[in-house]
Amino acid sequence: MMQKIVPNLWFNGNAAEAGEFYAAAFPGATAEVTGRYPDEGLPEFQRALAGEPVTVAVVIEGFRLTLINAGGEFAPNPAVSFMLNFDPLQLGDEQTARDRLDAVWAALADGGTVLMPLDEYPYSPRYGWLQDRYGVSWQLLLADPSGGPRPFVVPQLLFSGPAQNRAKEAIDFYTSVFGDAAPGFFAPYPEQTGPAAPGSAMFSDFTLEGQTFAAMDSGVEQDFTFGVGNSFEVRCADQAEIDRLWESLSAVPQAEQCGWLVDRFGLSWQIVPADMDVLLRKPGAYQRMLEMKKLVIADF
């Protein structure tokens, strides 16, 4: 089954280098340039990127991420991170899972910043949170086999700043907008914890289009919130699906550009045709896309 919702990460001219870094950090992972900027006809702010990669696909255990090769306008931050579940049942035994976790941690931590040290915590015998050298955040967890199988990569949304205490509201909203969607486990904060209100999400998960996501409200004040550096690309079957999702999600008119939108929680989405790569190969398609807000397939 095609992965319908693909996390996109913004890089400052070094997406191809980052793709090689991730392919080396994860056993069996791959990285491939999937699109290039046109050689001519680019706006002034993109002319230095003529002919360079525009997107790099990284596949980790079957999960796809897209690295956007652009400028320094935006960058990822920990408002969106990727939880990596190292499951002893899937990897053979606990020691093998621990060894794999430690190896991936060492690779990702090289040149990065540790946000929570790799250690034993009440919710896991081995867990750590880091921001790698490119600013992408990862949470590595030794999974509890008795909890049932989980995907290896799970995007996690951290609701902080203007989105604080809105995780439950967001889950209810997203599961009403997308298909094959449902709320899952929900653990509330039992009492006021920093900015997190009693009853807000200490941890929760949910599915959209059959994919697992996690969400939580921050228990400490943060100096970041959702931004363009982390976005979610939705691959739509037709114009009707593009129109419906655009109407449902877009909440910041001034942010609408080239298929990008910002929702009521500040999260960025790209609502695109499933065959976007094919459409962009048409002569002049890239330039026509730059003039659009919502993408109109017939106008490519």
PDB file of C-alpha atoms in Angstrom:
ATOM      1  CA  MET A   1       0.000   0.000   0.000  1.00  0.00           C
ATOM      2  CA  MET A   2       1.318   3.409  -0.987  1.00  0.00           C
ATOM      3  CA  GLN A   3       2.141   5.639   1.973  1.00  0.00           C
ATOM      4  CA  LYS A   4      -0.436   8.381   1.559  1.00  0.00           C
ATOM      5  CA  ILE A   5       0.915  10.847   4.149  1.00  0.00           C
ATOM      6  CA  VAL A   6       4.647  11.538   3.803  1.00  0.00           C
ATOM      7  CA  PRO A   7       6.538  13.726   6.312  1.00  0.00           C
ATOM      8  CA  ASN A   8       8.604  16.403   4.577  1.00  0.00           C
ATOM      9  CA  LEU A   9      11.686  18.008   6.146  1.00  0.00           C
ATOM     10  CA  TRP A  10      13.292  21.280   5.021  1.00  0.00           C
ATOM     11  CA  PHE A  11      17.047  21.400   4.395  1.00  0.00           C
ATOM     12  CA  ASN A  12      19.364  24.286   3.625  1.00  0.00           C
ATOM     13  CA  GLY A  13      20.944  23.116   0.365  1.00  0.00           C
ATOM     14  CA  ASN A  14      22.260  19.840   1.839  1.00  0.00           C
ATOM     15  CA  ALA A  15      19.346  17.412   1.444  1.00  0.00           C
ATOM     16  CA  ALA A  16      21.361  14.993  -0.715  1.00  0.00           C
ATOM     17  CA  GLU A  17      24.129  14.908   1.909  1.00  0.00           C
ATOM     18  CA  ALA A  18      21.519  14.343   4.641  1.00  0.00           C
ATOM     19  CA  GLY A  19      19.966  11.513   2.634  1.00  0.00           C
ATOM     20  CA  GLU A  20      23.311   9.722   2.563  1.00  0.00           C
ATOM     21  CA  PHE A  21      23.671  10.312   6.321  1.00  0.00           C
ATOM     22  CA  TYR A  22      20.308   8.662   7.080  1.00  0.00           C
ATOM     23  CA  ALA A  23      20.927   5.800   4.655  1.00  0.00           C
ATOM     24  CA  ALA A  24      24.128   5.048   6.583  1.00  0.00           C
ATOM     25  CA  ALA A  25      22.549   5.508  10.040  1.00  0.00           C
ATOM     26  CA  PHE A  26      19.709   3.001   9.542  1.00  0.00           C
ATOM     27  CA  PRO A  27      20.365  -0.598   8.470  1.00  0.00           C
ATOM     28  CA  GLY A  28      18.815  -1.239   5.066  1.00  0.00           C
ATOM     29  CA  ALA A  29      17.694   2.371   4.544  1.00  0.00           C
ATOM     30  CA  THR A  30      17.895   4.000   1.116  1.00  0.00           C
ATOM     31  CA  ALA A  31      18.137   7.571  -0.180  1.00  0.00           C
ATOM     32  CA  GLU A  32      17.327   8.676  -3.732  1.00  0.00           C
ATOM     33  CA  VAL A  33      17.071  12.029  -5.491  1.00  0.00           C
ATOM     34  CA  THR A  34      13.482  12.115  -6.772  1.00  0.00           C
ATOM     35  CA  GLY A  35      13.334  15.547  -8.386  1.00  0.00           C
ATOM     36  CA  ARG A  36      15.543  18.389  -9.574  1.00  0.00           C
ATOM     37  CA  TYR A  37      15.036  22.108 -10.003  1.00  0.00           C
ATOM     38  CA  PRO A  38      14.646  23.260 -13.632  1.00  0.00           C
ATOM     39  CA  ASP A  39      17.821  24.550 -15.248  1.00  0.00           C
ATOM     40  CA  GLU A  40      16.115  27.806 -16.159  1.00  0.00           C
ATOM     41  CA  GLY A  41      13.039  29.873 -15.401  1.00  0.00           C
ATOM     42  CA  LEU A  42      13.486  29.867 -11.625  1.00  0.00           C
ATOM     43  CA  PRO A  43      12.580  32.943  -9.549  1.00  0.00           C
ATOM     44  CA  GLU A  44      15.492  35.032  -8.298  1.00  0.00           C
ATOM     45  CA  PHE A  45      15.556  33.459  -4.824  1.00  0.00           C
ATOM     46  CA  GLN A  46      15.974  29.952  -6.288  1.00  0.00           C
ATOM     47  CA  ARG A  47      18.384  30.562  -9.188  1.00  0.00           C
ATOM     48  CA  ALA A  48      21.396  29.264  -7.260  1.00  0.00           C
ATOM     49  CA  LEU A  49      19.598  25.901  -7.062  1.00  0.00           C
ATOM     50  CA  ALA A  50      19.150  25.463 -10.836  1.00  0.00           C
ATOM     51  CA  GLY A  51      19.713  21.800 -11.733  1.00  0.00           C
ATOM     52  CA  GLU A  52      20.199  20.805  -8.086  1.00  0.00           C
ATOM     53  CA  PRO A  53      18.076  18.190  -6.286  1.00  0.00           C
ATOM     54  CA  VAL A  54      14.733  19.526  -5.058  1.00  0.00           C
ATOM     55  CA  THR A  55      13.588  16.383  -3.223  1.00  0.00           C
ATOM     56  CA  VAL A  56      15.336  13.347  -1.771  1.00  0.00           C
ATOM     57  CA  ALA A  57      13.347  10.280  -0.713  1.00  0.00           C
ATOM     58  CA  VAL A  58      14.629   8.413   2.339  1.00  0.00           C
ATOM     59  CA  VAL A  59      13.043   5.030   3.100  1.00  0.00           C
ATOM     60  CA  ILE A  60      13.555   3.538   6.579  1.00  0.00           C
ATOM     61  CA  GLU A  61      12.000   0.120   7.225  1.00  0.00           C
ATOM     62  CA  GLY A  62       9.458   0.841   4.485  1.00  0.00           C
ATOM     63  CA  PHE A  63       8.596   4.298   5.872  1.00  0.00           C
ATOM     64  CA  ARG A  64       9.184   7.208   3.500  1.00  0.00           C
ATOM     65  CA  LEU A  65      10.445  10.674   4.387  1.00  0.00           C
ATOM     66  CA  THR A  66      10.969  13.435   1.833  1.00  0.00           C
ATOM     67  CA  LEU A  67      13.876  15.838   2.288  1.00  0.00           C
ATOM     68  CA  ILE A  68      13.242  19.207   0.626  1.00  0.00           C
ATOM     69  CA  ASN A  69      16.395  20.844  -0.711  1.00  0.00           C
ATOM     70  CA  ALA A  70      15.870  24.597  -0.442  1.00  0.00           C
ATOM     71  CA  GLY A  71      17.289  27.636   1.349  1.00  0.00           C
ATOM     72  CA  GLY A  72      17.761  28.700   4.922  1.00  0.00           C
ATOM     73  CA  GLU A  73      14.298  30.217   5.373  1.00  0.00           C
ATOM     74  CA  PHE A  74      12.988  27.330   7.479  1.00  0.00           C
ATOM     75  CA  ALA A  75      14.321  24.393   9.487  1.00  0.00           C
ATOM     76  CA  PRO A  76      12.909  21.381  11.332  1.00  0.00           C
ATOM     77  CA  ASN A  77      12.379  21.601  15.082  1.00  0.00           C
ATOM     78  CA  PRO A  78      11.288  19.196  17.860  1.00  0.00           C
ATOM     79  CA  ALA A  79       7.591  20.059  17.469  1.00  0.00           C
ATOM     80  CA  VAL A  80       7.630  17.120  15.053  1.00  0.00           C
ATOM     81  CA  SER A  81       9.862  14.184  15.911  1.00  0.00           C
ATOM     82  CA  PHE A  82      10.087  10.572  14.829  1.00  0.00           C
ATOM     83  CA  MET A  83       9.658   7.835  17.400  1.00  0.00           C
ATOM     84  CA  LEU A  84      11.677   4.713  16.567  1.00  0.00           C
ATOM     85  CA  ASN A  85      10.336   1.526  18.151  1.00  0.00           C
ATOM     86  CA  PHE A  86      12.977  -1.160  18.650  1.00  0.00           C
ATOM     87  CA  ASP A  87      10.873  -4.257  19.298  1.00  0.00           C
ATOM     88  CA  PRO A  88      12.601  -7.335  20.802  1.00  0.00           C
ATOM     89  CA  LEU A  89      10.018  -9.620  19.178  1.00  0.00           C
ATOM     90  CA  GLN A  90      10.673  -8.259  15.705  1.00  0.00           C
ATOM     91  CA  LEU A  91      14.455  -8.105  16.170  1.00  0.00           C
ATOM     92  CA  GLY A  92      14.861 -11.526  17.798  1.00  0.00           C
ATOM     93  CA  ASP A  93      15.505 -10.733  21.462  1.00  0.00           C
ATOM     94  CA  GLU A  94      15.965  -7.835  23.863  1.00  0.00           C
ATOM     95  CA  GLN A  95      19.737  -7.678  23.628  1.00  0.00           C
ATOM     96  CA  THR A  96      19.638  -7.497  19.837  1.00  0.00           C
ATOM     97  CA  ALA A  97      17.032  -4.714  20.069  1.00  0.00           C
ATOM     98  CA  ARG A  98      19.172  -2.815  22.591  1.00  0.00           C
ATOM     99  CA  ASP A  99      22.275  -3.174  20.419  1.00  0.00           C
ATOM    100  CA  ARG A 100      20.409  -1.957  17.332  1.00  0.00           C
ATOM    101  CA  LEU A 101      18.978   0.991  19.276  1.00  0.00           C
ATOM    102  CA  ASP A 102      22.403   1.957  20.624  1.00  0.00           C
ATOM    103  CA  ALA A 103      23.988   1.771  17.165  1.00  0.00           C
ATOM    104  CA  VAL A 104      21.348   3.981  15.562  1.00  0.00           C
ATOM    105  CA  TRP A 105      21.567   6.396  18.510  1.00  0.00           C
ATOM    106  CA  ALA A 106      25.335   6.714  18.079  1.00  0.00           C
ATOM    107  CA  ALA A 107      24.960   7.386  14.358  1.00  0.00           C
ATOM    108  CA  LEU A 108      22.228  10.015  14.743  1.00  0.00           C
ATOM    109  CA  ALA A 109      23.899  11.695  17.741  1.00  0.00           C
ATOM    110  CA  ASP A 110      27.140  12.293  15.815  1.00  0.00           C
ATOM    111  CA  GLY A 111      27.209  16.077  15.462  1.00  0.00           C
ATOM    112  CA  GLY A 112      23.764  16.399  17.031  1.00  0.00           C
ATOM    113  CA  THR A 113      22.267  17.520  20.354  1.00  0.00           C
ATOM    114  CA  VAL A 114      20.866  15.266  23.075  1.00  0.00           C
ATOM    115  CA  LEU A 115      17.466  16.482  24.313  1.00  0.00           C
ATOM    116  CA  MET A 116      16.888  13.594  26.761  1.00  0.00           C
ATOM    117  CA  PRO A 117      19.831  11.264  27.465  1.00  0.00           C
ATOM    118  CA  LEU A 118      19.686   7.597  26.555  1.00  0.00           C
ATOM    119  CA  ASP A 119      18.694   5.955  29.852  1.00  0.00           C
ATOM    120  CA  GLU A 120      16.029   4.002  31.739  1.00  0.00           C
ATOM    121  CA  TYR A 121      12.711   5.812  32.248  1.00  0.00           C
ATOM    122  CA  PRO A 122       9.382   4.782  33.835  1.00  0.00           C
ATOM    123  CA  TYR A 123       7.891   4.182  30.380  1.00  0.00           C
ATOM    124  CA  SER A 124      10.849   2.301  28.868  1.00  0.00           C
ATOM    125  CA  PRO A 125      13.987   0.477  30.019  1.00  0.00           C
ATOM    126  CA  ARG A 126      15.903   2.339  27.295  1.00  0.00           C
ATOM    127  CA  TYR A 127      14.866   5.632  25.749  1.00  0.00           C
ATOM    128  CA  GLY A 128      16.469   8.804  24.457  1.00  0.00           C
ATOM    129  CA  TRP A 129      15.537  11.927  22.464  1.00  0.00           C
ATOM    130  CA  LEU A 130      17.984  13.794  20.248  1.00  0.00           C
ATOM    131  CA  GLN A 131      18.193  16.378  17.504  1.00  0.00           C
ATOM    132  CA  ASP A 132      20.587  15.307  14.763  1.00  0.00           C
ATOM    133  CA  ARG A 133      23.153  17.505  12.976  1.00  0.00           C
ATOM    134  CA  TYR A 134      20.455  18.672  10.532  1.00  0.00           C
ATOM    135  CA  GLY A 135      17.946  19.636  13.229  1.00  0.00           C
ATOM    136  CA  VAL A 136      15.673  16.604  12.787  1.00  0.00           C
ATOM    137  CA  SER A 137      14.398  15.134  16.078  1.00  0.00           C
ATOM    138  CA  TRP A 138      14.307  11.415  16.893  1.00  0.00           C
ATOM    139  CA  GLN A 139      13.000   9.507  19.904  1.00  0.00           C
ATOM    140  CA  LEU A 140      14.481   6.021  20.299  1.00  0.00           C
ATOM    141  CA  LEU A 141      12.534   3.567  22.432  1.00  0.00           C
ATOM    142  CA  LEU A 142      13.045  -0.039  23.476  1.00  0.00           C
ATOM    143  CA  ALA A 143       9.491  -1.229  22.915  1.00  0.00           C
ATOM    144  CA  ASP A 144       7.489  -3.416  25.269  1.00  0.00           C
ATOM    145  CA  PRO A 145       6.680  -6.589  23.273  1.00  0.00           C
ATOM    146  CA  SER A 146       3.547  -7.193  25.372  1.00  0.00           C
ATOM    147  CA  GLY A 147       2.082  -3.941  24.051  1.00  0.00           C
ATOM    148  CA  GLY A 148       1.577  -5.415  20.597  1.00  0.00           C
ATOM    149  CA  PRO A 149       3.348  -4.627  17.314  1.00  0.00           C
ATOM    150  CA  ARG A 150       3.898  -1.006  16.323  1.00  0.00           C
ATOM    151  CA  PRO A 151       5.443   0.546  13.217  1.00  0.00           C
ATOM    152  CA  PHE A 152       9.171   1.173  13.495  1.00  0.00           C
ATOM    153  CA  VAL A 153       8.767   4.884  12.613  1.00  0.00           C
ATOM    154  CA  VAL A 154       5.924   6.898  14.175  1.00  0.00           C
ATOM    155  CA  PRO A 155       5.717  10.693  13.644  1.00  0.00           C
ATOM    156  CA  GLN A 156       5.017  12.488  16.935  1.00  0.00           C
ATOM    157  CA  LEU A 157       3.445  15.928  17.282  1.00  0.00           C
ATOM    158  CA  LEU A 158       4.415  18.036  20.300  1.00  0.00           C
ATOM    159  CA  PHE A 159       1.793  20.676  21.087  1.00  0.00           C
ATOM    160  CA  SER A 160       3.451  23.701  22.689  1.00  0.00           C
ATOM    161  CA  GLY A 161       3.348  27.494  22.550  1.00  0.00           C
ATOM    162  CA  PRO A 162       0.140  28.631  20.798  1.00  0.00           C
ATOM    163  CA  ALA A 163      -0.840  24.967  20.251  1.00  0.00           C
ATOM    164  CA  GLN A 164      -0.420  24.030  23.938  1.00  0.00           C
ATOM    165  CA  ASN A 165      -3.178  21.776  25.366  1.00  0.00           C
ATOM    166  CA  ARG A 166      -4.759  21.257  21.940  1.00  0.00           C
ATOM    167  CA  ALA A 167      -3.533  17.729  21.176  1.00  0.00           C
ATOM    168  CA  LYS A 168      -6.895  16.081  21.932  1.00  0.00           C
ATOM    169  CA  GLU A 169      -8.738  18.684  19.867  1.00  0.00           C
ATOM    170  CA  ALA A 170      -6.297  18.099  16.995  1.00  0.00           C
ATOM    171  CA  ILE A 171      -6.711  14.320  17.112  1.00  0.00           C
ATOM    172  CA  ASP A 172     -10.494  14.664  17.007  1.00  0.00           C
ATOM    173  CA  PHE A 173     -10.204  17.079  14.080  1.00  0.00           C
ATOM    174  CA  TYR A 174      -7.692  15.097  12.021  1.00  0.00           C
ATOM    175  CA  THR A 175      -9.558  11.812  12.475  1.00  0.00           C
ATOM    176  CA  SER A 176     -12.721  13.520  11.200  1.00  0.00           C
ATOM    177  CA  VAL A 177     -10.956  14.857   8.094  1.00  0.00           C
ATOM    178  CA  PHE A 178      -8.944  11.845   6.922  1.00  0.00           C
ATOM    179  CA  GLY A 179     -10.069   8.380   5.917  1.00  0.00           C
ATOM    180  CA  ASP A 180      -9.170   5.097   7.639  1.00  0.00           C
ATOM    181  CA  ALA A 181      -8.689   7.159  10.793  1.00  0.00           C
ATOM    182  CA  ALA A 182      -9.380   6.666  14.489  1.00  0.00           C
ATOM    183  CA  PRO A 183      -8.172   7.873  17.890  1.00  0.00           C
ATOM    184  CA  GLY A 184      -6.171   5.304  19.840  1.00  0.00           C
ATOM    185  CA  PHE A 185      -4.518   5.216  23.255  1.00  0.00           C
ATOM    186  CA  PHE A 186      -4.848   8.361  25.387  1.00  0.00           C
ATOM    187  CA  ALA A 187      -2.989   8.995  28.672  1.00  0.00           C
ATOM    188  CA  PRO A 188      -3.956  12.327  30.304  1.00  0.00           C
ATOM    189  CA  TYR A 189      -1.884  14.474  32.614  1.00  0.00           C
ATOM    190  CA  PRO A 190      -3.415  13.811  36.068  1.00  0.00           C
ATOM    191  CA  GLU A 191      -2.520  17.296  37.335  1.00  0.00           C
ATOM    192  CA  GLN A 192      -1.075  20.595  36.145  1.00  0.00           C
ATOM    193  CA  THR A 193       2.421  19.876  34.784  1.00  0.00           C
ATOM    194  CA  GLY A 194       4.171  23.025  33.651  1.00  0.00           C
ATOM    195  CA  PRO A 195       1.946  24.433  30.893  1.00  0.00           C
ATOM    196  CA  ALA A 196       0.092  21.115  30.448  1.00  0.00           C
ATOM    197  CA  ALA A 197      -3.390  21.272  31.951  1.00  0.00           C
ATOM    198  CA  PRO A 198      -4.989  18.375  33.831  1.00  0.00           C
ATOM    199  CA  GLY A 199      -6.632  16.069  31.301  1.00  0.00           C
ATOM    200  CA  SER A 200      -4.460  17.199  28.387  1.00  0.00           C
ATOM    201  CA  ALA A 201      -2.426  14.639  26.457  1.00  0.00           C
ATOM    202  CA  MET A 202       0.598  13.265  28.266  1.00  0.00           C
ATOM    203  CA  PHE A 203       0.772  10.718  25.447  1.00  0.00           C
ATOM    204  CA  SER A 204      -1.674   9.621  22.780  1.00  0.00           C
ATOM    205  CA  ASP A 205      -1.725   7.937  19.423  1.00  0.00           C
ATOM    206  CA  PHE A 206      -4.108   7.799  16.471  1.00  0.00           C
ATOM    207  CA  THR A 207      -4.294   6.634  12.867  1.00  0.00           C
ATOM    208  CA  LEU A 208      -4.792   8.616   9.665  1.00  0.00           C
ATOM    209  CA  GLU A 209      -5.091   6.811   6.331  1.00  0.00           C
ATOM    210  CA  GLY A 210      -4.041   3.638   8.150  1.00  0.00           C
ATOM    211  CA  GLN A 211      -0.788   5.234   9.380  1.00  0.00           C
ATOM    212  CA  THR A 212       0.121   5.605  13.060  1.00  0.00           C
ATOM    213  CA  PHE A 213       0.847   9.009  14.579  1.00  0.00           C
ATOM    214  CA  ALA A 214       1.461  10.092  18.183  1.00  0.00           C
ATOM    215  CA  ALA A 215       0.729  13.374  19.952  1.00  0.00           C
ATOM    216  CA  MET A 216       1.362  14.986  23.307  1.00  0.00           C
ATOM    217  CA  ASP A 217       1.037  18.337  25.036  1.00  0.00           C
ATOM    218  CA  SER A 218       4.349  19.650  26.312  1.00  0.00           C
ATOM    219  CA  GLY A 219       4.894  19.394  30.055  1.00  0.00           C
ATOM    220  CA  VAL A 220       7.484  22.192  29.978  1.00  0.00           C
ATOM    221  CA  GLU A 221       7.515  25.629  28.355  1.00  0.00           C
ATOM    222  CA  GLN A 222       9.041  25.480  24.870  1.00  0.00           C
ATOM    223  CA  ASP A 223      10.456  28.184  22.616  1.00  0.00           C
ATOM    224  CA  PHE A 224       9.250  26.445  19.441  1.00  0.00           C
ATOM    225  CA  THR A 225       5.999  25.322  17.851  1.00  0.00           C
ATOM    226  CA  PHE A 226       4.921  23.858  14.511  1.00  0.00           C
ATOM    227  CA  GLY A 227       6.508  25.471  11.467  1.00  0.00           C
ATOM    228  CA  VAL A 228       7.198  25.053   7.756  1.00  0.00           C
ATOM    229  CA  GLY A 229      10.422  23.114   8.422  1.00  0.00           C
ATOM    230  CA  ASN A 230       8.260  20.090   9.254  1.00  0.00           C
ATOM    231  CA  SER A 231       5.275  19.450   6.986  1.00  0.00           C
ATOM    232  CA  PHE A 232       3.098  16.544   5.926  1.00  0.00           C
ATOM    233  CA  GLU A 233       2.531  15.819   2.245  1.00  0.00           C
ATOM    234  CA  VAL A 234      -0.809  14.182   1.416  1.00  0.00           C
ATOM    235  CA  ARG A 235      -0.919  12.362  -1.922  1.00  0.00           C
ATOM    236  CA  CYS A 236      -4.421  12.767  -3.311  1.00  0.00           C
ATOM    237  CA  ALA A 237      -6.165  10.527  -5.822  1.00  0.00           C
ATOM    238  CA  ASP A 238      -7.881  13.334  -7.746  1.00  0.00           C
ATOM    239  CA  GLN A 239      -8.885  16.993  -7.768  1.00  0.00           C
ATOM    240  CA  ALA A 240     -11.977  16.304  -5.671  1.00  0.00           C
ATOM    241  CA  GLU A 241      -9.815  14.986  -2.822  1.00  0.00           C
ATOM    242  CA  ILE A 242      -7.447  17.954  -3.121  1.00  0.00           C
ATOM    243  CA  ASP A 243     -10.415  20.340  -2.932  1.00  0.00           C
ATOM    244  CA  ARG A 244     -11.956  18.596   0.090  1.00  0.00           C
ATOM    245  CA  LEU A 245      -8.755  18.459   2.138  1.00  0.00           C
ATOM    246  CA  TRP A 246      -7.822  22.022   1.238  1.00  0.00           C
ATOM    247  CA  GLU A 247     -11.214  23.283   2.348  1.00  0.00           C
ATOM    248  CA  SER A 248     -11.054  21.277   5.592  1.00  0.00           C
ATOM    249  CA  LEU A 249      -7.467  22.017   6.616  1.00  0.00           C
ATOM    250  CA  SER A 250      -6.441  25.483   5.438  1.00  0.00           C
ATOM    251  CA  ALA A 251      -6.806  28.095   8.197  1.00  0.00           C
ATOM    252  CA  VAL A 252      -4.155  30.714   7.323  1.00  0.00           C
ATOM    253  CA  PRO A 253      -4.895  32.236   3.879  1.00  0.00           C
ATOM    254  CA  GLN A 254      -1.580  34.103   3.693  1.00  0.00           C
ATOM    255  CA  ALA A 255       0.296  30.797   4.048  1.00  0.00           C
ATOM    256  CA  GLU A 256      -1.346  29.212   0.992  1.00  0.00           C
ATOM    257  CA  GLN A 257       1.214  28.702  -1.762  1.00  0.00           C
ATOM    258  CA  CYS A 258       2.213  25.951  -4.237  1.00  0.00           C
ATOM    259  CA  GLY A 259      -0.035  23.379  -2.552  1.00  0.00           C
ATOM    260  CA  TRP A 260       1.153  24.297   0.962  1.00  0.00           C
ATOM    261  CA  LEU A 261      -1.216  25.307   3.744  1.00  0.00           C
ATOM    262  CA  VAL A 262      -1.208  25.843   7.515  1.00  0.00           C
ATOM    263  CA  ASP A 263      -4.020  24.410   9.640  1.00  0.00           C
ATOM    264  CA  ARG A 264      -5.737  25.782  12.767  1.00  0.00           C
ATOM    265  CA  PHE A 265      -2.991  24.318  15.007  1.00  0.00           C
ATOM    266  CA  GLY A 266      -0.095  25.781  13.000  1.00  0.00           C
ATOM    267  CA  LEU A 267       0.855  22.476  11.363  1.00  0.00           C
ATOM    268  CA  SER A 268       1.954  22.687   7.709  1.00  0.00           C
ATOM    269  CA  TRP A 269       0.558  20.380   5.034  1.00  0.00           C
ATOM    270  CA  GLN A 270       1.202  19.896   1.326  1.00  0.00           C
ATOM    271  CA  ILE A 271      -1.921  18.765  -0.527  1.00  0.00           C
ATOM    272  CA  VAL A 272      -0.689  17.351  -3.824  1.00  0.00           C
ATOM    273  CA  PRO A 273      -1.725  14.968  -6.617  1.00  0.00           C
ATOM    274  CA  ALA A 274      -0.459  11.406  -6.169  1.00  0.00           C
ATOM    275  CA  ASP A 275       1.361  11.711  -9.523  1.00  0.00           C
ATOM    276  CA  MET A 276       3.004  15.046  -8.689  1.00  0.00           C
ATOM    277  CA  ASP A 277       6.416  13.819  -9.909  1.00  0.00           C
ATOM    278  CA  VAL A 278       4.925  13.055 -13.338  1.00  0.00           C
ATOM    279  CA  LEU A 279       3.073  16.371 -13.571  1.00  0.00           C
ATOM    280  CA  LEU A 280       6.232  18.353 -12.805  1.00  0.00           C
ATOM    281  CA  ARG A 281       8.005  16.787 -15.791  1.00  0.00           C
ATOM    282  CA  LYS A 282       5.710  18.691 -18.156  1.00  0.00           C
ATOM    283  CA  PRO A 283       7.430  21.687 -19.817  1.00  0.00           C
ATOM    284  CA  GLY A 284       6.853  24.811 -17.735  1.00  0.00           C
ATOM    285  CA  ALA A 285       4.997  22.893 -15.002  1.00  0.00           C
ATOM    286  CA  TYR A 286       7.269  24.079 -12.201  1.00  0.00           C
ATOM    287  CA  GLN A 287       6.737  27.720 -13.144  1.00  0.00           C
ATOM    288  CA  ARG A 288       2.959  27.194 -13.353  1.00  0.00           C
ATOM    289  CA  MET A 289       2.977  25.578  -9.918  1.00  0.00           C
ATOM    290  CA  LEU A 290       4.686  28.654  -8.438  1.00  0.00           C
ATOM    291  CA  GLU A 291       1.656  30.738  -9.472  1.00  0.00           C
ATOM    292  CA  MET A 292      -0.860  28.465  -7.709  1.00  0.00           C
ATOM    293  CA  LYS A 293      -2.108  28.378  -4.154  1.00  0.00           C
ATOM    294  CA  LYS A 294      -4.268  25.259  -4.123  1.00  0.00           C
ATOM    295  CA  LEU A 295      -2.946  22.929  -6.815  1.00  0.00           C
ATOM    296  CA  VAL A 296      -5.234  22.441  -9.798  1.00  0.00           C
ATOM    297  CA  ILE A 297      -4.296  19.335 -11.770  1.00  0.00           C
ATOM    298  CA  ALA A 298      -5.779  20.616 -15.033  1.00  0.00           C
ATOM    299  CA  ASP A 299      -3.553  23.714 -14.867  1.00  0.00           C
ATOM    300  CA  PHE A 300      -0.295  21.755 -14.970  1.00  0.00           C
TER     301      PHE A 300
END
